[in-house]
Amino acid sequence: MNSPAENLRWSFFNALKLSMKLELDADTWEYNEEPHVTRRREILAKYPQIKKLMGYDPRIALVVSAEVLIQLLICQVISQANPSWGWLVLLAYVVGATLNHSLASAIHEIGHNLAFGHKRPWANRLLSIWCNLPIAIPLAISYKKYHTDHHRWLGHDQNDVDIPTGLEARLFRHPATKLLWLCAHPFIHALRPFVKSPKPTTPWEVFNFACCLAFDLAVYKFFGVKPLCYLVIGSLFGFGIHPMAGHFISEHYLFSGGQATHSYYGPMNALLFNVGYHIEHHDFPYIPYSRLPEVRRIAPEFYDPLPHHSSLLRVLWDFITKDQLGPHARGVTNENKSNPELYKEVRKDMALRIRPLATQ
């Protein structure tokens, strides 16, 4: 146990490293390992049947294909109806943003190889690119590359690119500037990984870019400029100031003291591929979205007592209006707390169990 002087000195130097990101007491910083590791270990010890939920669910391919085709159908309708720009923007916000954010949530799921399993990474990548097409902005492969670090380095100031930069934390502290930050979130969230922790471009990323460019050109050629604008505007709305985008804020911002991850239990999970079950997801990233509610049902004593969200609109409102919330309100460390060696055996066991849902 550190002395008070050591605690004070430790907190002071961490505050310098944070560049004013958080004003937290020393106790918030002092933990031995990332909490998802501890909970995962305790749950598996008490409920080993949780391992049977690990695997993949290829049915997601049918759902996302329906969403892609719906977006193409809407492009056809826009091409024929030629609505005014006002109606187009409204349609993009209500329908386009919702569908494109749903597809982005599917990209998150597929990025964990939970559509076709870890033995078919190429199939998962192709499906994620298929989801990416109506979004009109190439992101699927790059997202997977950086999201891996989010799990591996959860809460790490440099390597977890989901954590806002020190500049964001200083600039966006007032309700008006936080609203601006949310509106600009599609650009900030897309560019932050390349600023904080850049990685070399991969051939799959080039292929992703080429596919999206070809799709955008095809939409423009066959449907016209308004359908293409509908898709792009829908994506910008969907990742910005939109109810669906509230889950970006709900997941890891410090709404409840030092609790660094929160779940959302509400109706939007149906469109978000259960990404709202975020504590459960970080506890067990190898369980597909369709089985995450079962984790909570099997082990309610580990999840029900934890603070959670029931409204993403309320999340956005609180984020904007409450002084203690904002880009600065994240739990940050400069150490790796994930300790993946604690669940290497779980992964080995999981590899023997991976199979489609239909066979279970």
Coordinates of C-alpha atoms in Angstrom, one line a residue, residues 14-199:
N14 CA -0.4 11.0 -13.8
A15 CA -2.3 14.3 -13.9
L16 CA 0.5 15.8 -15.9
K17 CA 0.5 12.8 -18.3
L18 CA -3.3 13.3 -18.7
S19 CA -2.9 16.8 -19.9
M20 CA -5.8 17.9 -17.8
K21 CA -8.1 15.1 -19.0
L22 CA -9.5 14.2 -15.7
E23 CA -9.7 15.5 -12.2
L24 CA -10.0 12.3 -10.2
D25 CA -8.8 11.3 -6.8
A26 CA -6.0 8.8 -6.4
D27 CA -8.3 6.0 -5.4
T28 CA -9.8 6.0 -8.9
W29 CA -6.4 5.3 -10.4
E30 CA -5.4 2.5 -8.1
Y31 CA -6.4 -0.8 -9.4
N32 CA -4.4 -3.9 -10.1
E33 CA -6.0 -5.0 -13.4
E34 CA -8.6 -3.9 -15.9
P35 CA -12.0 -4.8 -14.3
H36 CA -13.3 -6.8 -17.2
V37 CA -10.5 -9.3 -16.7
T38 CA -11.4 -9.8 -13.0
R39 CA -15.1 -10.1 -13.7
R40 CA -14.5 -12.5 -16.6
R41 CA -12.5 -14.7 -14.4
E42 CA -15.0 -14.7 -11.6
I43 CA -18.0 -15.4 -13.9
L44 CA -16.3 -18.3 -15.7
A45 CA -15.4 -19.8 -12.3
K46 CA -19.0 -19.6 -11.1
Y47 CA -20.7 -20.2 -14.5
P48 CA -18.5 -22.3 -16.8
Q49 CA -21.5 -22.8 -19.1
I50 CA -20.8 -19.2 -20.3
K51 CA -18.1 -20.8 -22.5
K52 CA -20.8 -22.5 -24.6
L53 CA -22.1 -19.1 -25.7
M54 CA -18.7 -18.4 -27.4
G55 CA -18.6 -18.8 -31.1
Y56 CA -20.2 -17.0 -34.0
D57 CA -23.6 -16.3 -35.6
P58 CA -23.7 -16.2 -39.4
R59 CA -27.3 -15.0 -39.5
I60 CA -26.0 -11.5 -39.2
A61 CA -25.2 -11.7 -42.9
L62 CA -28.9 -11.9 -43.7
V63 CA -29.8 -8.9 -41.5
V64 CA -27.1 -6.6 -42.9
S65 CA -27.8 -7.7 -46.5
A66 CA -31.4 -6.6 -46.0
E67 CA -30.2 -3.3 -44.7
V68 CA -27.9 -2.8 -47.6
L69 CA -30.7 -3.6 -50.1
I70 CA -33.1 -1.2 -48.3
Q71 CA -30.6 1.6 -48.7
L72 CA -30.2 0.8 -52.4
L73 CA -34.0 0.8 -52.8
I74 CA -34.2 4.2 -51.1
C75 CA -31.6 5.5 -53.5
Q76 CA -33.8 4.3 -56.4
V77 CA -36.9 6.0 -54.9
I78 CA -35.0 9.3 -54.4
S79 CA -33.7 9.1 -58.0
Q80 CA -37.3 8.8 -59.3
A81 CA -39.0 11.1 -56.8
N82 CA -36.3 13.9 -56.9
P83 CA -37.3 15.3 -53.5
S84 CA -36.3 18.8 -52.4
W85 CA -33.0 19.1 -50.5
G86 CA -34.9 19.8 -47.3
W87 CA -36.8 16.6 -47.5
L88 CA -33.7 14.8 -48.5
V89 CA -31.8 15.9 -45.4
L90 CA -34.8 15.0 -43.2
L91 CA -34.9 11.5 -44.8
A92 CA -31.1 11.2 -44.4
Y93 CA -31.5 12.0 -40.6
V94 CA -34.5 9.8 -39.8
V95 CA -33.8 6.8 -42.1
G96 CA -30.4 7.0 -43.6
A97 CA -28.6 7.8 -40.4
T98 CA -30.4 5.0 -38.5
L99 CA -29.7 2.3 -41.1
N100 CA -26.1 3.4 -41.7
H101 CA -25.4 3.5 -37.9
S102 CA -26.9 0.0 -37.7
L103 CA -24.5 -1.2 -40.4
A104 CA -21.6 0.4 -38.6
S105 CA -22.6 -1.5 -35.4
A106 CA -22.6 -4.7 -37.6
I107 CA -19.1 -3.8 -38.7
H108 CA -18.1 -3.7 -35.0
E109 CA -19.6 -7.2 -34.5
I110 CA -18.1 -8.6 -37.7
G111 CA -14.7 -7.0 -36.7
H112 CA -14.6 -9.5 -33.9
N113 CA -14.9 -12.3 -36.4
L114 CA -18.3 -13.2 -35.0
A115 CA -20.1 -13.6 -38.3
F116 CA -18.1 -16.5 -39.7
G117 CA -15.6 -17.4 -37.0
H118 CA -11.9 -16.8 -36.4
K119 CA -10.9 -19.5 -39.0
R120 CA -12.5 -17.4 -41.8
P121 CA -11.1 -13.9 -41.4
W122 CA -11.4 -13.2 -45.1
A123 CA -15.1 -13.9 -45.0
N124 CA -15.6 -11.6 -42.1
R125 CA -13.7 -8.8 -43.8
L126 CA -15.7 -9.2 -47.0
L127 CA -18.9 -9.0 -45.1
S128 CA -17.8 -5.9 -43.3
I129 CA -16.9 -4.2 -46.6
W130 CA -20.4 -5.2 -47.9
C131 CA -21.8 -3.4 -44.8
N132 CA -19.6 -0.5 -45.5
L133 CA -20.9 0.2 -49.0
P134 CA -24.0 2.3 -48.1
I135 CA -22.1 4.2 -45.5
A136 CA -20.2 5.6 -48.5
I137 CA -17.0 6.3 -46.5
P138 CA -14.4 3.6 -46.2
L139 CA -14.0 2.6 -42.6
A140 CA -14.6 -1.2 -42.0
I141 CA -11.1 -2.5 -42.2
S142 CA -9.4 0.4 -40.5
Y143 CA -12.0 0.2 -37.7
K144 CA -11.2 -3.4 -37.1
K145 CA -7.5 -2.7 -36.9
Y146 CA -7.8 0.0 -34.3
H147 CA -10.7 -1.5 -32.4
T148 CA -8.5 -4.5 -31.5
D149 CA -6.3 -2.1 -29.6
H150 CA -9.3 -0.6 -27.8
H151 CA -9.9 -4.1 -26.3
R152 CA -6.3 -4.9 -25.8
W153 CA -5.4 -1.5 -24.3
L154 CA -8.7 -0.4 -22.7
G155 CA -8.2 2.9 -21.0
H156 CA -4.6 3.3 -22.2
D157 CA -4.0 7.0 -22.9
Q158 CA -2.0 6.4 -26.1
N159 CA -3.0 3.0 -27.5
D160 CA -6.8 3.1 -26.9
V161 CA -7.7 5.5 -29.7
D162 CA -11.3 5.7 -28.4
I163 CA -10.0 8.0 -25.7
P164 CA -10.2 11.7 -26.7
T165 CA -6.9 13.6 -27.0
G166 CA -5.8 16.2 -24.4
L167 CA -6.7 18.9 -26.9
E168 CA -10.3 17.7 -27.2
A169 CA -10.5 17.6 -23.4
R170 CA -9.4 21.2 -23.1
L171 CA -11.4 22.7 -25.9
F172 CA -14.8 21.1 -25.5
R173 CA -15.9 21.7 -21.9
H174 CA -18.8 24.1 -22.3
P175 CA -22.3 22.9 -23.4
A176 CA -22.0 24.8 -26.7
T177 CA -18.6 23.4 -27.5
K178 CA -19.6 19.9 -26.4
L179 CA -22.5 20.1 -28.9
L180 CA -20.1 21.2 -31.5
W181 CA -17.9 18.2 -30.6
L182 CA -20.8 15.8 -31.1
C183 CA -21.6 17.4 -34.5
A184 CA -18.0 17.0 -35.5
H185 CA -17.7 13.5 -34.0
P186 CA -17.7 11.7 -37.4
F187 CA -14.5 13.6 -38.4
I188 CA -12.9 13.5 -35.0
H189 CA -13.5 9.8 -34.4
A190 CA -12.2 9.0 -37.9
L191 CA -9.0 11.0 -37.7
R192 CA -8.1 10.4 -34.0
P193 CA -6.5 7.0 -34.6
F194 CA -4.2 8.3 -37.2
V195 CA -3.1 11.1 -34.9
K196 CA -2.7 9.1 -31.6
S197 CA -1.5 5.7 -32.8
P198 CA -0.9 5.6 -36.6
K199 CA -0.4 2.2 -38.2

